[in-house]
């Protein structure tokens, strides 16, 4: 019997389909799960997010393949590692969830209790529905979630620092205290955690051993409202029999003037709770209380911990006692009962990486300046600790002075002191303070210091790098490296300071110059999320510089207005203006744009609403009007040649109104993302009304300019979308002429205004204009600083102020975003849908760029080079993402896939350089110039 043609075709089709299914079944999953995190941290202990957010990345199992995606995930979370190893999630088994989400995934299991240990892992299905293996197991543990969990008391010494009139420059006389408590254990614990919060720094010791490698902890917080605790794992340290817990406290922020309140002393205090669990299921708790004892340690803060008086440390080796934290009776000065305190402070987890000694520095030179005075050159300016061996007679005082400048023995009054003990030798090393500088001058040594034994360490919050950049121009490479090194020297304590030597304040204005650079180059999401809470904390408090009428006493803060924000957080002190306080909008905006973090937006929205309400009270005829005292209405700050305070200028009035519009527009987008459409509509409408008023009041139609036509004012107008559509191109051309013609290719902006220059030129795809300014080696410019010996970026273009400062770090965003062209997608897509726009332009002096960015989804690579009239591109798009690549117009684009790869995954538009949509994979293209 003859088989019909349609039946034959059907059977052939079925056999082919079965073959394809068998091939699919035999092929492995295209991805594996890697790099798990919880609340932006790796295996964190003691977090207090009741609904933690989980994240992971995907790595391609076959790098030459393309299109790898996640179509579903399953999470297991268990209360014990043994359960997780058996694939049992007694806390949470999500089951298979059809979703491509691999970031900001909220825990949805059983409610988590205080101290809960959690072990978790993930597996996914790929674009073909194939399942991956389980990821490696990761952990997190909860902190103390309820006030009632703190079965402990705040304790400290009976010494109190007194700030006397006219005491500027004097040293704090209060020694840092040792505190101790002895207890016994009948058997080894199965698990033991101790949660320690302090006002001022602390170190935790058990049986004479320091716990953890963090320093200068906890991170800095507003100590009128909050103290943060650190979770320490003691399980491997505690032993059967007698144990001793010791706490070494450091004065530091406990005597900072804005943190003084009647309910706590001007001296360090601490609260701690140890929770010890045993194999039989029983547990015990020890908290700080009146049974603890204290005595002075050899260490004392040398300074007053305020503006220009952060000082250093005095260490008196004659008072050393290695047994201070050992079991049994301790000889020496008598131990006294601690004093109990009852401050009204919320207790929160640190929720950010600890400060650590992240990079070691070795000296590069030594000279004897005069008899007995030695100067060590550490090679570059750094923020951190120094270790110096000392010798001399018992009681001799060795002076240690830090300097940023080769011609000054000491800068910013940063100095320490070591008093030699009975052995005649010792080792100076910082503990509860740090210095900033390049040159370390030592006075009082009996002999030449042993340079091989001298060490320095950069201290910063222990985040990881996230990018790299190299190009054919060595000057640009040096600017990039110096910019990032400077940022590292300013990001300690869980926030970003303006300068680490003179002020140590978290200025919002300066943060506009650093946030993009940071998030483009480092994994600092946890730092910024923590800093957001600091900004919420300080709102409604007295601004250090007041908001009263011009002529009010500077720094009085006598007049407080609802919704106003200080200009620094969590530190209060310092002047500023709308561009400083308005960082309450910029911070969550950056986190939403780059990370898709909607929680940060929701949490900040009440602060934003109150802040914008405050600004509304300062308006007339749809324009913001001058308000406050001398230091309350700054605009751009420290542009080339800037002098005096600029709060009363027309240029500043224009700048602050544009910034208001930018705040309104970004706040509207955040409101939309956070699910508040009524606020979105309100703020969008308000932004449009103010935009029109600004253009009417300040536009010069004859030359398409605003106010004086400086770069910063033209740039902020464009970023804030002030020009009507018909005028925008003219204003953009006016900015180009201002850069190339009026300023001869030099940068002409300050801290806040300069950040808008860089942002506008990145957004408008003008790498040529940034290159013209960045490549200059004369004043003003980054190249001028380097030519004059800078190893960190300066506070002012002239080099007369701080030599390690946040002012001009905005250039750091351009290397990755502007030249590498790696940019986040729009509207909170982060890097799941991102942009590749290589910074190539006609007649570019640059011949090559190599860059990568470790996005939340994996590594993005963007390289390009120009050879023999042709542009060569190399891109890597990580799994579970999509890239839109833009090529320069006019040149035919040709793909040259690597051998063995599938030439798929690309949905290109026009062949002559418009754009292409790229699926995950590796790509090579060429195009004409």
CSV table of C-alpha atoms in Angstrom, one decimal, residues 338-489:
chain,number,residue,atom,x,y,z
A,338,UNK,CA,31.2,51.2,84.4
A,339,UNK,CA,28.6,54.0,84.2
A,340,UNK,CA,25.1,53.3,82.8
A,341,UNK,CA,23.5,55.6,80.2
A,342,UNK,CA,20.1,55.8,78.6
A,343,UNK,CA,20.4,57.6,75.3
A,344,UNK,CA,17.4,57.8,73.0
A,345,UNK,CA,19.0,56.1,70.0
A,346,UNK,CA,17.6,53.7,67.5
A,347,UNK,CA,19.8,50.6,67.0
A,348,UNK,CA,20.3,49.6,63.4
A,349,UNK,CA,22.5,47.1,61.6
A,350,UNK,CA,25.5,48.4,59.9
A,351,UNK,CA,24.3,47.0,56.5
A,352,UNK,CA,27.4,48.0,54.7
A,353,UNK,CA,30.9,46.6,54.3
A,354,UNK,CA,33.3,47.4,57.2
A,355,UNK,CA,36.2,49.8,56.8
A,356,UNK,CA,39.3,47.7,56.2
A,357,UNK,CA,43.0,48.1,55.4
A,358,UNK,CA,42.5,47.4,51.7
A,359,UNK,CA,45.9,48.4,50.2
A,360,UNK,CA,49.4,48.4,51.6
A,361,UNK,CA,51.8,51.2,50.8
A,362,UNK,CA,55.6,51.1,51.2
A,363,UNK,CA,57.7,54.2,51.5
A,364,UNK,CA,59.7,55.3,48.5
A,365,UNK,CA,62.1,57.7,50.2
A,366,UNK,CA,63.6,58.9,53.5
A,367,UNK,CA,65.5,62.1,54.2
A,368,UNK,CA,66.9,63.7,57.4
A,369,UNK,CA,65.4,67.2,57.3
A,370,UNK,CA,67.5,68.3,60.3
A,371,UNK,CA,69.3,66.5,63.1
A,372,UNK,CA,66.8,64.0,64.6
A,373,UNK,CA,64.0,64.9,62.2
A,374,UNK,CA,63.2,62.3,59.5
A,375,UNK,CA,60.8,62.6,56.7
A,376,UNK,CA,59.3,59.5,55.0
A,377,UNK,CA,57.9,59.8,51.4
A,378,UNK,CA,55.0,57.3,50.9
A,379,UNK,CA,54.9,57.9,47.2
A,380,UNK,CA,51.4,59.4,47.0
A,381,UNK,CA,48.8,61.0,49.1
A,382,UNK,CA,46.6,58.5,50.9
A,383,UNK,CA,44.0,58.2,53.7
A,384,UNK,CA,44.8,55.6,56.3
A,385,UNK,CA,47.1,54.2,58.9
A,386,UNK,CA,50.9,54.2,59.3
A,387,UNK,CA,53.1,51.8,61.2
A,388,UNK,CA,56.5,53.0,62.4
A,389,UNK,CA,59.0,51.2,64.7
A,390,UNK,CA,60.4,53.5,67.4
A,391,UNK,CA,63.4,53.4,69.7
A,392,UNK,CA,64.5,55.7,72.5
A,393,UNK,CA,64.6,56.2,76.3
A,394,UNK,CA,61.5,55.3,78.4
A,395,UNK,CA,59.3,58.4,78.4
A,396,UNK,CA,60.7,59.9,75.2
A,397,UNK,CA,58.0,61.4,73.0
A,398,UNK,CA,58.0,60.7,69.3
A,399,UNK,CA,56.1,63.2,67.2
A,400,UNK,CA,54.5,62.0,63.9
A,401,UNK,CA,53.2,64.6,61.4
A,402,UNK,CA,51.3,64.2,58.2
A,403,UNK,CA,51.6,66.5,55.2
A,404,UNK,CA,50.1,66.7,51.7
A,405,UNK,CA,52.7,69.1,50.6
A,406,UNK,CA,56.5,68.7,50.1
A,407,UNK,CA,57.2,72.1,51.5
A,408,UNK,CA,55.2,71.9,54.7
A,409,UNK,CA,56.0,69.8,57.7
A,410,UNK,CA,52.3,69.3,58.6
A,411,UNK,CA,49.0,70.0,57.0
A,412,UNK,CA,45.5,70.2,58.5
A,413,UNK,CA,47.0,69.7,62.0
A,414,UNK,CA,47.2,65.9,61.5
A,415,UNK,CA,49.7,64.7,64.1
A,416,UNK,CA,50.2,61.7,66.4
A,417,UNK,CA,52.5,61.0,69.3
A,418,UNK,CA,54.1,57.9,70.8
A,419,UNK,CA,55.5,57.8,74.3
A,420,UNK,CA,58.2,55.1,74.6
A,421,UNK,CA,57.7,52.5,77.3
A,422,UNK,CA,60.1,50.7,79.6
A,423,UNK,CA,61.6,48.5,76.9
A,424,UNK,CA,63.0,51.5,75.0
A,425,UNK,CA,61.3,50.4,71.8
A,426,UNK,CA,57.9,50.0,70.3
A,427,UNK,CA,55.7,50.2,67.3
A,428,UNK,CA,53.4,53.1,66.6
A,429,UNK,CA,50.2,52.1,64.7
A,430,UNK,CA,46.9,53.9,64.5
A,431,UNK,CA,43.8,52.5,66.0
A,432,UNK,CA,40.9,54.9,66.3
A,433,UNK,CA,42.0,57.8,64.0
A,434,UNK,CA,43.7,58.1,60.6
A,435,UNK,CA,45.9,60.6,58.7
A,436,UNK,CA,45.9,62.0,55.2
A,437,UNK,CA,49.1,62.9,53.3
A,438,UNK,CA,52.1,61.7,51.4
A,439,UNK,CA,54.9,62.7,53.7
A,440,UNK,CA,55.3,61.5,57.3
A,441,UNK,CA,57.7,63.5,59.5
A,442,UNK,CA,59.1,61.9,62.6
A,443,UNK,CA,60.7,63.8,65.4
A,444,UNK,CA,62.2,62.5,68.6
A,445,UNK,CA,63.7,59.1,67.5
A,446,UNK,CA,67.0,58.1,69.0
A,447,UNK,CA,68.2,56.7,65.6
A,448,UNK,CA,67.3,56.6,61.9
A,449,UNK,CA,64.0,54.8,61.3
A,450,UNK,CA,64.1,51.4,59.7
A,451,UNK,CA,62.4,52.1,56.4
A,452,UNK,CA,61.9,48.4,55.6
A,453,UNK,CA,59.6,48.2,58.7
A,454,UNK,CA,57.5,51.3,57.8
A,455,UNK,CA,54.1,50.5,56.3
A,456,UNK,CA,51.0,52.5,55.3
A,457,UNK,CA,47.5,51.3,54.5
A,458,UNK,CA,44.7,52.8,52.6
A,459,UNK,CA,41.5,52.6,54.6
A,460,UNK,CA,38.1,52.6,53.0
A,461,UNK,CA,34.8,50.8,53.1
A,462,UNK,CA,35.6,47.3,51.8
A,463,UNK,CA,33.7,47.4,48.4
A,464,UNK,CA,35.0,45.7,45.3
A,465,UNK,CA,36.2,47.2,42.0
A,466,UNK,CA,33.7,47.0,39.1
A,467,UNK,CA,35.5,48.3,36.1
A,468,UNK,CA,38.7,48.8,34.2
A,469,UNK,CA,39.7,51.3,31.5
A,470,UNK,CA,42.8,51.8,29.3
A,471,UNK,CA,43.2,53.8,26.1
A,472,UNK,CA,46.0,54.9,23.8
A,473,UNK,CA,46.4,58.2,25.6
A,474,UNK,CA,48.6,57.8,28.7
A,475,UNK,CA,47.4,61.2,30.2
A,476,UNK,CA,43.8,59.9,30.2
A,477,UNK,CA,44.9,56.7,31.8
A,478,UNK,CA,46.6,58.7,34.6
A,479,UNK,CA,43.6,60.9,35.1
A,480,UNK,CA,41.4,57.8,35.4
A,481,UNK,CA,43.7,56.1,37.9
A,482,UNK,CA,44.1,59.3,40.0
A,483,UNK,CA,40.4,60.0,40.0
A,484,UNK,CA,39.6,56.5,41.3
A,485,UNK,CA,42.4,56.5,43.8
A,486,UNK,CA,41.1,59.8,45.2
A,487,UNK,CA,37.6,58.4,45.5
A,488,UNK,CA,38.9,55.4,47.4
A,489,UNK,CA,40.6,57.8,49.8
